[in-house]
Amino acid sequence: MSLVRLIAGRAVGGGGVLLVVAVATFGLLAAQPGTVADRYDDPRIPAATRAALRAQAGLDRPWPARLRHHLAAAARGDLGWSVARAQPVGEALRRAAGPSLLLGASGLLLGVLGGLLLGTWQGVAPGRPADRWTSRAATVVAATPDFWLAMLLLTVGAKWLRLFPAGGWPRDAALPTALHHLVLPVITLALLVAARVSRYHRTAVAGARAEGWARAARARGLTPSRIRWHHLARAAAAPTIALAGLLAPMVIAGAVFVEVVFAWPGIGRLLLDAVQARDVPLAIGATLATALAAVVGSVVADVAHGWLDPRTRDA
C-alpha cells in the first residue's frame, strides 16, 4: 500500500474515532447529576432569566436533540458557546492550544530522544549490572502514576531545592522566564516517555545485535561506535518510532494531570474545568482537540514507520 493510501485509511479511521469520542463525552456528561445551568439556580435571579439562560445552553431540549445539534455544529466547525467561560469554545481552545502543544511536543520529543539514546546504550551490551539497574529504574518510572511523578518533581524542584517555579505560565514574560516555568512539566512527561521508549528500544537493539549482518560488521573491523550508532540504532529505530506514535495518547492523557499539578493553562486544564462545570460544548471541544492530537500523532508515526521500513506498508 502506498503512503497516500495509508494516510487516507488512517484519516478515515481517525474521523470515526472523533465521532465516538464526541458521543461518549456527551453521554457521560448527560448521565451525571447537575448541569451547567445550576449556577443560575438562585432565587434572586428572575425565573424568566433562568429559563432564557437554560435555553441558551440548549437544556430546554431533550438530550437526543442536543446531541444532534452538537454533532452537526461540530461538523461545520462550530463548537458552540461555553457558558462557564462566557466565550466561544473555539476561542477558549485556541488560547489553550499553544501551551498544550508546547508542553506535549517538548515532552514527547525529549522523551523519545532520551529513550533512544538510553536504549541503544543498554542494547549494545545487555546483561551488564548497569543495564539491569537502568532497566529496573525505567520500569519503576513507567509504572509511576503521572500525577504522582508530577507532584514529586514539584516538591523536589520547587519546594525543597527552589530551583524552578511552582506552576503557571506567564504568557507575556520574556522567553527565559517562560522556559523556566516549562522545565518541570516537560521533565515529567519526558521521563514517562523515555522510560517506555528505552525499554522497547533496548530489546530492539539487542535483537538487531544478534543478527548475522551485525556479526559481519564486527568481523569487517568496523568500530564499536559506528556499529552502535550507525547500524544498530538505525535498524531498531523504525519500530521505536511507531511506538512513539502510540505514546502520543499517553502523553496527552498524562498532560491533563501534569497541567493540573503545575497550573499549566492548557487544554487538559480546560477539560477538567469543563467537566467540573458540566459545560458540555466546552468538554466536547476539549476532548475532540485531545483526540485529534492523538490521531494525528498516530498517523504521523505510521507514515514515518512506512517510510523507514517499506515492508510495513502492506501490513
PDB file of C-alpha atoms in Angstrom:
ATOM      1  CA  MET A   1       0.000   0.000   0.000  1.00  0.00           C
ATOM      2  CA  SER A   2       1.306   3.487  -0.890  1.00  0.00           C
ATOM      3  CA  LEU A   3       1.831   6.178   1.704  1.00  0.00           C
ATOM      4  CA  VAL A   4      -1.116   8.140   0.236  1.00  0.00           C
ATOM      5  CA  ARG A   5      -3.480   5.208   0.734  1.00  0.00           C
ATOM      6  CA  LEU A   6      -2.022   4.676   4.203  1.00  0.00           C
ATOM      7  CA  ILE A   7      -2.720   8.285   5.169  1.00  0.00           C
ATOM      8  CA  ALA A   8      -6.214   8.176   3.658  1.00  0.00           C
ATOM      9  CA  GLY A   9      -7.094   4.999   5.530  1.00  0.00           C
ATOM     10  CA  ARG A  10      -5.802   6.361   8.827  1.00  0.00           C
ATOM     11  CA  ALA A  11      -7.687   9.636   8.263  1.00  0.00           C
ATOM     12  CA  VAL A  12     -10.999   7.809   7.757  1.00  0.00           C
ATOM     13  CA  GLY A  13     -10.379   5.759  10.876  1.00  0.00           C
ATOM     14  CA  GLY A  14      -9.475   8.929  12.775  1.00  0.00           C
ATOM     15  CA  GLY A  15     -12.778  10.510  11.797  1.00  0.00           C
ATOM     16  CA  GLY A  16     -14.609   7.548  13.276  1.00  0.00           C
ATOM     17  CA  VAL A  17     -12.575   7.872  16.471  1.00  0.00           C
ATOM     18  CA  LEU A  18     -13.517  11.551  16.791  1.00  0.00           C
ATOM     19  CA  LEU A  19     -17.215  10.731  16.341  1.00  0.00           C
ATOM     20  CA  VAL A  20     -17.106   8.051  19.038  1.00  0.00           C
ATOM     21  CA  VAL A  21     -15.232  10.387  21.383  1.00  0.00           C
ATOM     22  CA  ALA A  22     -17.783  13.177  20.915  1.00  0.00           C
ATOM     23  CA  VAL A  23     -20.767  10.875  21.511  1.00  0.00           C
ATOM     24  CA  ALA A  24     -19.153   9.223  24.532  1.00  0.00           C
ATOM     25  CA  THR A  25     -18.257  12.586  26.087  1.00  0.00           C
ATOM     26  CA  PHE A  26     -21.792  13.871  25.654  1.00  0.00           C
ATOM     27  CA  GLY A  27     -23.278  10.668  27.065  1.00  0.00           C
ATOM     28  CA  LEU A  28     -21.048  10.642  30.126  1.00  0.00           C
ATOM     29  CA  LEU A  29     -21.797  14.270  30.964  1.00  0.00           C
ATOM     30  CA  ALA A  30     -25.520  13.841  30.297  1.00  0.00           C
ATOM     31  CA  ALA A  31     -25.603  10.904  32.718  1.00  0.00           C
ATOM     32  CA  GLN A  32     -24.047  12.974  35.521  1.00  0.00           C
ATOM     33  CA  PRO A  33     -26.258  14.836  38.001  1.00  0.00           C
ATOM     34  CA  GLY A  34     -26.434  18.572  37.530  1.00  0.00           C
ATOM     35  CA  THR A  35     -25.967  20.836  34.530  1.00  0.00           C
ATOM     36  CA  VAL A  36     -24.067  23.982  33.688  1.00  0.00           C
ATOM     37  CA  ALA A  37     -27.234  25.962  34.430  1.00  0.00           C
ATOM     38  CA  ASP A  38     -27.110  25.019  38.112  1.00  0.00           C
ATOM     39  CA  ARG A  39     -25.081  28.149  38.753  1.00  0.00           C
ATOM     40  CA  TYR A  40     -28.183  30.141  37.860  1.00  0.00           C
ATOM     41  CA  ASP A  41     -30.474  28.338  40.308  1.00  0.00           C
ATOM     42  CA  ASP A  42     -30.566  31.376  42.546  1.00  0.00           C
ATOM     43  CA  PRO A  43     -33.954  32.667  43.758  1.00  0.00           C
ATOM     44  CA  ARG A  44     -32.671  36.212  43.322  1.00  0.00           C
ATOM     45  CA  ILE A  45     -32.491  35.628  39.545  1.00  0.00           C
ATOM     46  CA  PRO A  46     -35.924  36.027  37.884  1.00  0.00           C
ATOM     47  CA  ALA A  47     -37.460  32.799  36.610  1.00  0.00           C
ATOM     48  CA  ALA A  48     -37.697  34.195  33.067  1.00  0.00           C
ATOM     49  CA  THR A  49     -33.967  34.963  33.091  1.00  0.00           C
ATOM     50  CA  ARG A  50     -33.111  31.488  34.339  1.00  0.00           C
ATOM     51  CA  ALA A  51     -35.288  29.955  31.630  1.00  0.00           C
ATOM     52  CA  ALA A  52     -33.565  32.078  28.991  1.00  0.00           C
ATOM     53  CA  LEU A  53     -30.154  31.000  30.249  1.00  0.00           C
ATOM     54  CA  ARG A  54     -31.191  27.334  30.159  1.00  0.00           C
ATOM     55  CA  ALA A  55     -32.443  27.822  26.602  1.00  0.00           C
ATOM     56  CA  GLN A  56     -29.140  29.473  25.644  1.00  0.00           C
ATOM     57  CA  ALA A  57     -27.331  26.373  26.896  1.00  0.00           C
ATOM     58  CA  GLY A  58     -29.758  24.135  24.969  1.00  0.00           C
ATOM     59  CA  LEU A  59     -31.068  22.499  28.143  1.00  0.00           C
ATOM     60  CA  ASP A  60     -34.700  23.116  27.201  1.00  0.00           C
ATOM     61  CA  ARG A  61     -34.469  20.346  24.568  1.00  0.00           C
ATOM     62  CA  PRO A  62     -34.294  16.555  25.051  1.00  0.00           C
ATOM     63  CA  TRP A  63     -30.817  15.020  25.024  1.00  0.00           C
ATOM     64  CA  PRO A  64     -31.111  13.367  21.566  1.00  0.00           C
ATOM     65  CA  ALA A  65     -31.839  16.762  20.035  1.00  0.00           C
ATOM     66  CA  ARG A  66     -28.945  18.331  21.934  1.00  0.00           C
ATOM     67  CA  LEU A  67     -26.596  15.572  20.769  1.00  0.00           C
ATOM     68  CA  ARG A  68     -27.637  16.027  17.121  1.00  0.00           C
ATOM     69  CA  HIS A  69     -27.171  19.772  17.460  1.00  0.00           C
ATOM     70  CA  HIS A  70     -23.670  19.450  18.930  1.00  0.00           C
ATOM     71  CA  LEU A  71     -22.543  16.914  16.308  1.00  0.00           C
ATOM     72  CA  ALA A  72     -23.947  18.914  13.386  1.00  0.00           C
ATOM     73  CA  ALA A  73     -22.388  22.130  14.650  1.00  0.00           C
ATOM     74  CA  ALA A  74     -19.023  20.441  15.251  1.00  0.00           C
ATOM     75  CA  ALA A  75     -19.073  19.046  11.708  1.00  0.00           C
ATOM     76  CA  ARG A  76     -19.452  22.638  10.448  1.00  0.00           C
ATOM     77  CA  GLY A  77     -16.557  23.780  12.619  1.00  0.00           C
ATOM     78  CA  ASP A  78     -18.801  25.499  15.168  1.00  0.00           C
ATOM     79  CA  LEU A  79     -18.018  24.132  18.626  1.00  0.00           C
ATOM     80  CA  GLY A  80     -20.632  26.261  20.336  1.00  0.00           C
ATOM     81  CA  TRP A  81     -20.652  28.650  23.283  1.00  0.00           C
ATOM     82  CA  SER A  82     -19.071  27.949  26.655  1.00  0.00           C
ATOM     83  CA  VAL A  83     -21.414  29.124  29.395  1.00  0.00           C
ATOM     84  CA  ALA A  84     -18.776  28.539  32.074  1.00  0.00           C
ATOM     85  CA  ARG A  85     -16.163  30.650  30.239  1.00  0.00           C
ATOM     86  CA  ALA A  86     -18.615  33.102  28.676  1.00  0.00           C
ATOM     87  CA  GLN A  87     -16.846  32.858  25.324  1.00  0.00           C
ATOM     88  CA  PRO A  88     -16.912  30.705  22.175  1.00  0.00           C
ATOM     89  CA  VAL A  89     -15.447  27.250  22.685  1.00  0.00           C
ATOM     90  CA  GLY A  90     -13.143  27.748  19.711  1.00  0.00           C
ATOM     91  CA  GLU A  91     -11.635  30.844  21.305  1.00  0.00           C
ATOM     92  CA  ALA A  92     -11.035  29.026  24.618  1.00  0.00           C
ATOM     93  CA  LEU A  93      -9.363  26.154  22.762  1.00  0.00           C
ATOM     94  CA  ARG A  94      -7.166  28.488  20.728  1.00  0.00           C
ATOM     95  CA  ARG A  95      -5.846  30.140  23.883  1.00  0.00           C
ATOM     96  CA  ALA A  96      -5.133  26.775  25.500  1.00  0.00           C
ATOM     97  CA  ALA A  97      -3.749  25.009  22.408  1.00  0.00           C
ATOM     98  CA  GLY A  98      -0.412  26.837  22.359  1.00  0.00           C
ATOM     99  CA  PRO A  99       0.676  25.937  25.905  1.00  0.00           C
ATOM    100  CA  SER A 100      -0.562  22.345  25.481  1.00  0.00           C
ATOM    101  CA  LEU A 101       1.239  21.879  22.173  1.00  0.00           C
ATOM    102  CA  LEU A 102       4.436  23.334  23.586  1.00  0.00           C
ATOM    103  CA  LEU A 103       4.316  21.084  26.645  1.00  0.00           C
ATOM    104  CA  GLY A 104       3.265  17.877  24.875  1.00  0.00           C
ATOM    105  CA  ALA A 105       5.597  18.211  21.884  1.00  0.00           C
ATOM    106  CA  SER A 106       8.579  19.120  24.074  1.00  0.00           C
ATOM    107  CA  GLY A 107       7.952  16.232  26.468  1.00  0.00           C
ATOM    108  CA  LEU A 108       7.424  13.723  23.663  1.00  0.00           C
ATOM    109  CA  LEU A 109      10.472  14.849  21.667  1.00  0.00           C
ATOM    110  CA  LEU A 110      12.855  14.884  24.630  1.00  0.00           C
ATOM    111  CA  GLY A 111      11.457  11.604  25.930  1.00  0.00           C
ATOM    112  CA  VAL A 112      11.860   9.820  22.596  1.00  0.00           C
ATOM    113  CA  LEU A 113      15.397  11.134  22.085  1.00  0.00           C
ATOM    114  CA  GLY A 114      16.389  10.226  25.630  1.00  0.00           C
ATOM    115  CA  GLY A 115      14.798   6.792  25.308  1.00  0.00           C
ATOM    116  CA  LEU A 116      16.593   6.123  22.017  1.00  0.00           C
ATOM    117  CA  LEU A 117      19.976   7.070  23.458  1.00  0.00           C
ATOM    118  CA  LEU A 118      19.458   5.112  26.657  1.00  0.00           C
ATOM    119  CA  GLY A 119      18.001   2.069  24.894  1.00  0.00           C
ATOM    120  CA  THR A 120      20.873   1.976  22.408  1.00  0.00           C
ATOM    121  CA  TRP A 121      23.440   2.188  25.218  1.00  0.00           C
ATOM    122  CA  GLN A 122      21.715  -0.661  27.040  1.00  0.00           C
ATOM    123  CA  GLY A 123      21.072  -2.844  23.983  1.00  0.00           C
ATOM    124  CA  VAL A 124      24.625  -2.992  22.664  1.00  0.00           C
ATOM    125  CA  ALA A 125      25.794  -4.851  25.788  1.00  0.00           C
ATOM    126  CA  PRO A 126      22.757  -6.330  27.528  1.00  0.00           C
ATOM    127  CA  GLY A 127      23.102  -8.076  30.855  1.00  0.00           C
ATOM    128  CA  ARG A 128      25.636  -5.731  32.433  1.00  0.00           C
ATOM    129  CA  PRO A 129      24.953  -4.601  36.016  1.00  0.00           C
ATOM    130  CA  ALA A 130      24.446  -1.048  34.764  1.00  0.00           C
ATOM    131  CA  ASP A 131      21.952  -2.329  32.177  1.00  0.00           C
ATOM    132  CA  ARG A 132      19.998  -4.286  34.799  1.00  0.00           C
ATOM    133  CA  TRP A 133      19.790  -1.364  37.225  1.00  0.00           C
ATOM    134  CA  THR A 134      18.826   1.048  34.448  1.00  0.00           C
ATOM    135  CA  SER A 135      16.066  -1.320  33.296  1.00  0.00           C
ATOM    136  CA  ARG A 136      14.723  -1.556  36.836  1.00  0.00           C
ATOM    137  CA  ALA A 137      14.723   2.213  37.189  1.00  0.00           C
ATOM    138  CA  ALA A 138      12.891   2.585  33.866  1.00  0.00           C
ATOM    139  CA  THR A 139      10.297   0.043  34.994  1.00  0.00           C
ATOM    140  CA  VAL A 140       9.675   1.990  38.209  1.00  0.00           C
ATOM    141  CA  VAL A 141       9.290   5.282  36.336  1.00  0.00           C
ATOM    142  CA  ALA A 142       6.982   3.724  33.709  1.00  0.00           C
ATOM    143  CA  ALA A 143       4.764   2.300  36.468  1.00  0.00           C
ATOM    144  CA  THR A 144       4.576   5.594  38.374  1.00  0.00           C
ATOM    145  CA  PRO A 145       1.254   7.462  38.003  1.00  0.00           C
ATOM    146  CA  ASP A 146       1.550  10.705  36.057  1.00  0.00           C
ATOM    147  CA  PHE A 147       0.194  12.936  38.790  1.00  0.00           C
ATOM    148  CA  TRP A 148       2.389  11.320  41.475  1.00  0.00           C
ATOM    149  CA  LEU A 149       5.566  11.869  39.474  1.00  0.00           C
ATOM    150  CA  ALA A 150       4.483  15.454  38.773  1.00  0.00           C
ATOM    151  CA  MET A 151       3.888  16.131  42.475  1.00  0.00           C
ATOM    152  CA  LEU A 152       7.244  14.530  43.358  1.00  0.00           C
ATOM    153  CA  LEU A 153       9.149  16.733  40.916  1.00  0.00           C
ATOM    154  CA  LEU A 154       7.169  19.757  42.040  1.00  0.00           C
ATOM    155  CA  THR A 155       8.060  19.079  45.678  1.00  0.00           C
ATOM    156  CA  VAL A 156      11.744  18.463  44.992  1.00  0.00           C
ATOM    157  CA  GLY A 157      12.369  21.083  42.314  1.00  0.00           C
ATOM    158  CA  ALA A 158      10.163  23.920  43.545  1.00  0.00           C
ATOM    159  CA  LYS A 159       9.779  23.443  47.298  1.00  0.00           C
ATOM    160  CA  TRP A 160      12.983  21.781  48.501  1.00  0.00           C
ATOM    161  CA  LEU A 161      15.600  22.964  46.009  1.00  0.00           C
ATOM    162  CA  ARG A 162      13.733  26.146  44.993  1.00  0.00           C
ATOM    163  CA  LEU A 163      15.224  25.941  41.521  1.00  0.00           C
ATOM    164  CA  PHE A 164      12.009  26.233  39.500  1.00  0.00           C
ATOM    165  CA  PRO A 165       8.625  27.965  39.768  1.00  0.00           C
ATOM    166  CA  ALA A 166       5.807  26.023  41.430  1.00  0.00           C
ATOM    167  CA  GLY A 167       3.494  26.377  38.441  1.00  0.00           C
ATOM    168  CA  GLY A 168       1.749  28.599  35.957  1.00  0.00           C
ATOM    169  CA  TRP A 169       2.999  30.081  32.722  1.00  0.00           C
ATOM    170  CA  PRO A 170       3.422  33.844  32.265  1.00  0.00           C
ATOM    171  CA  ARG A 171       2.238  34.422  28.703  1.00  0.00           C
ATOM    172  CA  ASP A 172       3.736  37.891  28.369  1.00  0.00           C
ATOM    173  CA  ALA A 173       7.037  37.129  30.103  1.00  0.00           C
ATOM    174  CA  ALA A 174      10.409  37.011  28.395  1.00  0.00           C
ATOM    175  CA  LEU A 175      11.468  33.752  26.776  1.00  0.00           C
ATOM    176  CA  PRO A 176      13.917  32.689  29.539  1.00  0.00           C
ATOM    177  CA  THR A 177      11.210  33.168  32.183  1.00  0.00           C
ATOM    178  CA  ALA A 178       8.659  31.202  30.168  1.00  0.00           C
ATOM    179  CA  LEU A 179      11.131  28.363  29.598  1.00  0.00           C
ATOM    180  CA  HIS A 180      11.928  28.357  33.319  1.00  0.00           C
ATOM    181  CA  HIS A 181       8.266  27.599  34.055  1.00  0.00           C
ATOM    182  CA  LEU A 182       8.296  24.886  31.386  1.00  0.00           C
ATOM    183  CA  VAL A 183      11.159  22.815  32.830  1.00  0.00           C
ATOM    184  CA  LEU A 184       9.373  20.732  35.484  1.00  0.00           C
ATOM    185  CA  PRO A 185       6.269  19.847  33.411  1.00  0.00           C
ATOM    186  CA  VAL A 186       8.429  18.850  30.440  1.00  0.00           C
ATOM    187  CA  ILE A 187      10.740  16.739  32.593  1.00  0.00           C
ATOM    188  CA  THR A 188       7.701  14.923  33.989  1.00  0.00           C
ATOM    189  CA  LEU A 189       6.378  13.944  30.561  1.00  0.00           C
ATOM    190  CA  ALA A 190       9.848  13.253  29.148  1.00  0.00           C
ATOM    191  CA  LEU A 191      10.670  10.825  31.968  1.00  0.00           C
ATOM    192  CA  LEU A 192       7.433   8.900  31.409  1.00  0.00           C
ATOM    193  CA  VAL A 193       8.065   8.647  27.667  1.00  0.00           C
ATOM    194  CA  ALA A 194      11.785   7.846  27.955  1.00  0.00           C
ATOM    195  CA  ALA A 195      11.124   5.030  30.432  1.00  0.00           C
ATOM    196  CA  ARG A 196       8.853   3.253  27.952  1.00  0.00           C
ATOM    197  CA  VAL A 197      10.884   4.009  24.814  1.00  0.00           C
ATOM    198  CA  SER A 198      14.189   2.895  26.358  1.00  0.00           C
ATOM    199  CA  ARG A 199      12.827  -0.491  27.417  1.00  0.00           C
ATOM    200  CA  TYR A 200      11.357  -1.133  23.978  1.00  0.00           C
ATOM    201  CA  HIS A 201      14.383   0.184  22.086  1.00  0.00           C
ATOM    202  CA  ARG A 202      16.797  -1.806  24.242  1.00  0.00           C
ATOM    203  CA  THR A 203      15.056  -5.021  23.192  1.00  0.00           C
ATOM    204  CA  ALA A 204      15.081  -3.972  19.534  1.00  0.00           C
ATOM    205  CA  VAL A 205      18.791  -3.086  19.597  1.00  0.00           C
ATOM    206  CA  ALA A 206      19.704  -6.309  21.417  1.00  0.00           C
ATOM    207  CA  GLY A 207      17.767  -8.293  18.787  1.00  0.00           C
ATOM    208  CA  ALA A 208      19.479  -6.461  15.925  1.00  0.00           C
ATOM    209  CA  ARG A 209      22.863  -7.062  17.576  1.00  0.00           C
ATOM    210  CA  ALA A 210      22.311 -10.814  17.310  1.00  0.00           C
ATOM    211  CA  GLU A 211      21.559 -10.664  13.563  1.00  0.00           C
ATOM    212  CA  GLY A 212      24.054 -12.010  11.051  1.00  0.00           C
ATOM    213  CA  TRP A 213      24.712  -8.639   9.441  1.00  0.00           C
ATOM    214  CA  ALA A 214      25.753  -7.180  12.822  1.00  0.00           C
ATOM    215  CA  ARG A 215      28.245 -10.006  13.350  1.00  0.00           C
ATOM    216  CA  ALA A 216      29.527  -9.469   9.825  1.00  0.00           C
ATOM    217  CA  ALA A 217      30.021  -5.764  10.523  1.00  0.00           C
ATOM    218  CA  ARG A 218      32.086  -6.616  13.591  1.00  0.00           C
ATOM    219  CA  ALA A 219      34.090  -9.145  11.569  1.00  0.00           C
ATOM    220  CA  ARG A 220      34.875  -6.460   8.940  1.00  0.00           C
ATOM    221  CA  GLY A 221      36.548  -4.434  11.662  1.00  0.00           C
ATOM    222  CA  LEU A 222      34.049  -1.586  11.989  1.00  0.00           C
ATOM    223  CA  THR A 223      34.479   0.389  15.175  1.00  0.00           C
ATOM    224  CA  PRO A 224      32.067  -0.345  18.041  1.00  0.00           C
ATOM    225  CA  SER A 225      30.885   3.266  17.941  1.00  0.00           C
ATOM    226  CA  ARG A 226      29.980   3.044  14.229  1.00  0.00           C
ATOM    227  CA  ILE A 227      28.225  -0.301  14.718  1.00  0.00           C
ATOM    228  CA  ARG A 228      26.325   1.037  17.706  1.00  0.00           C
ATOM    229  CA  TRP A 229      25.063   4.341  16.351  1.00  0.00           C
ATOM    230  CA  HIS A 230      25.166   3.948  12.569  1.00  0.00           C
ATOM    231  CA  HIS A 231      23.874   0.390  12.222  1.00  0.00           C
ATOM    232  CA  LEU A 232      22.199  -0.954  15.361  1.00  0.00           C
ATOM    233  CA  ALA A 233      20.421   2.253  16.376  1.00  0.00           C
ATOM    234  CA  ARG A 234      19.122   2.879  12.845  1.00  0.00           C
ATOM    235  CA  ALA A 235      17.970  -0.708  12.369  1.00  0.00           C
ATOM    236  CA  ALA A 236      15.922  -0.575  15.578  1.00  0.00           C
ATOM    237  CA  ALA A 237      14.612   2.965  15.047  1.00  0.00           C
ATOM    238  CA  ALA A 238      11.600   2.158  12.843  1.00  0.00           C
ATOM    239  CA  PRO A 239       9.572   0.124  15.379  1.00  0.00           C
ATOM    240  CA  THR A 240      10.544   2.589  18.116  1.00  0.00           C
ATOM    241  CA  ILE A 241       9.183   5.493  16.088  1.00  0.00           C
ATOM    242  CA  ALA A 242       5.930   3.562  15.675  1.00  0.00           C
ATOM    243  CA  LEU A 243       5.862   3.179  19.456  1.00  0.00           C
ATOM    244  CA  ALA A 244       6.319   6.948  19.803  1.00  0.00           C
ATOM    245  CA  GLY A 245       3.088   7.442  17.867  1.00  0.00           C
ATOM    246  CA  LEU A 246       1.277   5.047  20.168  1.00  0.00           C
ATOM    247  CA  LEU A 247       2.644   7.018  23.128  1.00  0.00           C
ATOM    248  CA  ALA A 248       1.057  10.246  21.866  1.00  0.00           C
ATOM    249  CA  PRO A 249      -2.327   9.452  23.507  1.00  0.00           C
ATOM    250  CA  MET A 250      -0.499   8.586  26.738  1.00  0.00           C
ATOM    251  CA  VAL A 251       1.325  11.916  26.648  1.00  0.00           C
ATOM    252  CA  ILE A 252      -1.940  13.760  26.037  1.00  0.00           C
ATOM    253  CA  ALA A 253      -3.734  11.914  28.843  1.00  0.00           C
ATOM    254  CA  GLY A 254      -0.804  12.397  31.188  1.00  0.00           C
ATOM    255  CA  ALA A 255      -0.621  16.082  30.275  1.00  0.00           C
ATOM    256  CA  VAL A 256      -4.104  16.550  31.774  1.00  0.00           C
ATOM    257  CA  PHE A 257      -2.808  15.651  35.241  1.00  0.00           C
ATOM    258  CA  VAL A 258       0.523  17.383  34.688  1.00  0.00           C
ATOM    259  CA  GLU A 259      -1.228  20.604  33.668  1.00  0.00           C
ATOM    260  CA  VAL A 260      -3.425  20.470  36.761  1.00  0.00           C
ATOM    261  CA  VAL A 261      -0.486  19.841  39.132  1.00  0.00           C
ATOM    262  CA  PHE A 262       1.637  22.616  37.607  1.00  0.00           C
ATOM    263  CA  ALA A 263      -1.299  25.012  36.955  1.00  0.00           C
ATOM    264  CA  TRP A 264      -0.432  24.936  33.254  1.00  0.00           C
ATOM    265  CA  PRO A 265      -3.034  26.821  31.148  1.00  0.00           C
ATOM    266  CA  GLY A 266      -3.523  24.099  28.527  1.00  0.00           C
ATOM    267  CA  ILE A 267      -6.325  22.010  27.097  1.00  0.00           C
ATOM    268  CA  GLY A 268      -6.025  19.411  29.869  1.00  0.00           C
ATOM    269  CA  ARG A 269      -6.762  22.044  32.489  1.00  0.00           C
ATOM    270  CA  LEU A 270      -9.570  23.357  30.298  1.00  0.00           C
ATOM    271  CA  LEU A 271     -11.085  19.880  30.047  1.00  0.00           C
ATOM    272  CA  LEU A 272     -11.069  19.410  33.811  1.00  0.00           C
ATOM    273  CA  ASP A 273     -12.751  22.785  34.338  1.00  0.00           C
ATOM    274  CA  ALA A 274     -15.385  21.917  31.703  1.00  0.00           C
ATOM    275  CA  VAL A 275     -16.216  18.576  33.335  1.00  0.00           C
ATOM    276  CA  GLN A 276     -16.483  20.145  36.772  1.00  0.00           C
ATOM    277  CA  ALA A 277     -18.816  22.845  35.421  1.00  0.00           C
ATOM    278  CA  ARG A 278     -20.861  20.345  33.326  1.00  0.00           C
ATOM    279  CA  ASP A 279     -20.123  22.590  30.329  1.00  0.00           C
ATOM    280  CA  VAL A 280     -20.958  20.131  27.540  1.00  0.00           C
ATOM    281  CA  PRO A 281     -19.831  22.192  24.495  1.00  0.00           C
ATOM    282  CA  LEU A 282     -16.505  23.041  26.132  1.00  0.00           C
ATOM    283  CA  ALA A 283     -15.958  19.445  27.298  1.00  0.00           C
ATOM    284  CA  ILE A 284     -16.715  18.069  23.819  1.00  0.00           C
ATOM    285  CA  GLY A 285     -14.434  20.645  22.196  1.00  0.00           C
ATOM    286  CA  ALA A 286     -11.543  19.930  24.577  1.00  0.00           C
ATOM    287  CA  THR A 287     -11.994  16.163  24.226  1.00  0.00           C
ATOM    288  CA  LEU A 288     -12.085  16.409  20.435  1.00  0.00           C
ATOM    289  CA  ALA A 289      -8.915  18.503  20.490  1.00  0.00           C
ATOM    290  CA  THR A 290      -7.033  15.920  22.559  1.00  0.00           C
ATOM    291  CA  ALA A 291      -8.404  13.043  20.461  1.00  0.00           C
ATOM    292  CA  LEU A 292      -7.408  14.851  17.256  1.00  0.00           C
ATOM    293  CA  ALA A 293      -3.871  15.311  18.570  1.00  0.00           C
ATOM    294  CA  ALA A 294      -3.687  11.607  19.407  1.00  0.00           C
ATOM    295  CA  VAL A 295      -4.979  10.636  15.937  1.00  0.00           C
ATOM    296  CA  VAL A 296      -2.523  12.956  14.183  1.00  0.00           C
ATOM    297  CA  GLY A 297       0.353  11.596  16.275  1.00  0.00           C
ATOM    298  CA  SER A 298      -0.609   8.047  15.389  1.00  0.00           C
ATOM    299  CA  VAL A 299      -0.878   8.845  11.658  1.00  0.00           C
ATOM    300  CA  VAL A 300       2.477  10.631  11.628  1.00  0.00           C
ATOM    301  CA  ALA A 301       4.092   7.661  13.349  1.00  0.00           C
ATOM    302  CA  ASP A 302       2.537   5.219  10.860  1.00  0.00           C
ATOM    303  CA  VAL A 303       3.751   7.303   7.923  1.00  0.00           C
ATOM    304  CA  ALA A 304       7.258   7.616   9.381  1.00  0.00           C
ATOM    305  CA  HIS A 305       7.351   3.874  10.057  1.00  0.00           C
ATOM    306  CA  GLY A 306       6.209   3.118   6.495  1.00  0.00           C
ATOM    307  CA  TRP A 307       8.813   5.472   5.073  1.00  0.00           C
ATOM    308  CA  LEU A 308      11.626   3.980   7.153  1.00  0.00           C
ATOM    309  CA  ASP A 309      10.505   0.371   6.614  1.00  0.00           C
ATOM    310  CA  PRO A 310       8.590  -0.084   3.307  1.00  0.00           C
ATOM    311  CA  ARG A 311       7.737  -3.675   4.220  1.00  0.00           C
ATOM    312  CA  THR A 312       5.129  -2.404   6.709  1.00  0.00           C
ATOM    313  CA  ARG A 313       3.094  -0.585   4.063  1.00  0.00           C
ATOM    314  CA  ASP A 314       1.423  -3.821   3.012  1.00  0.00           C
ATOM    315  CA  ALA A 315       0.557  -4.773   6.588  1.00  0.00           C
TER     316      ALA A 315
END
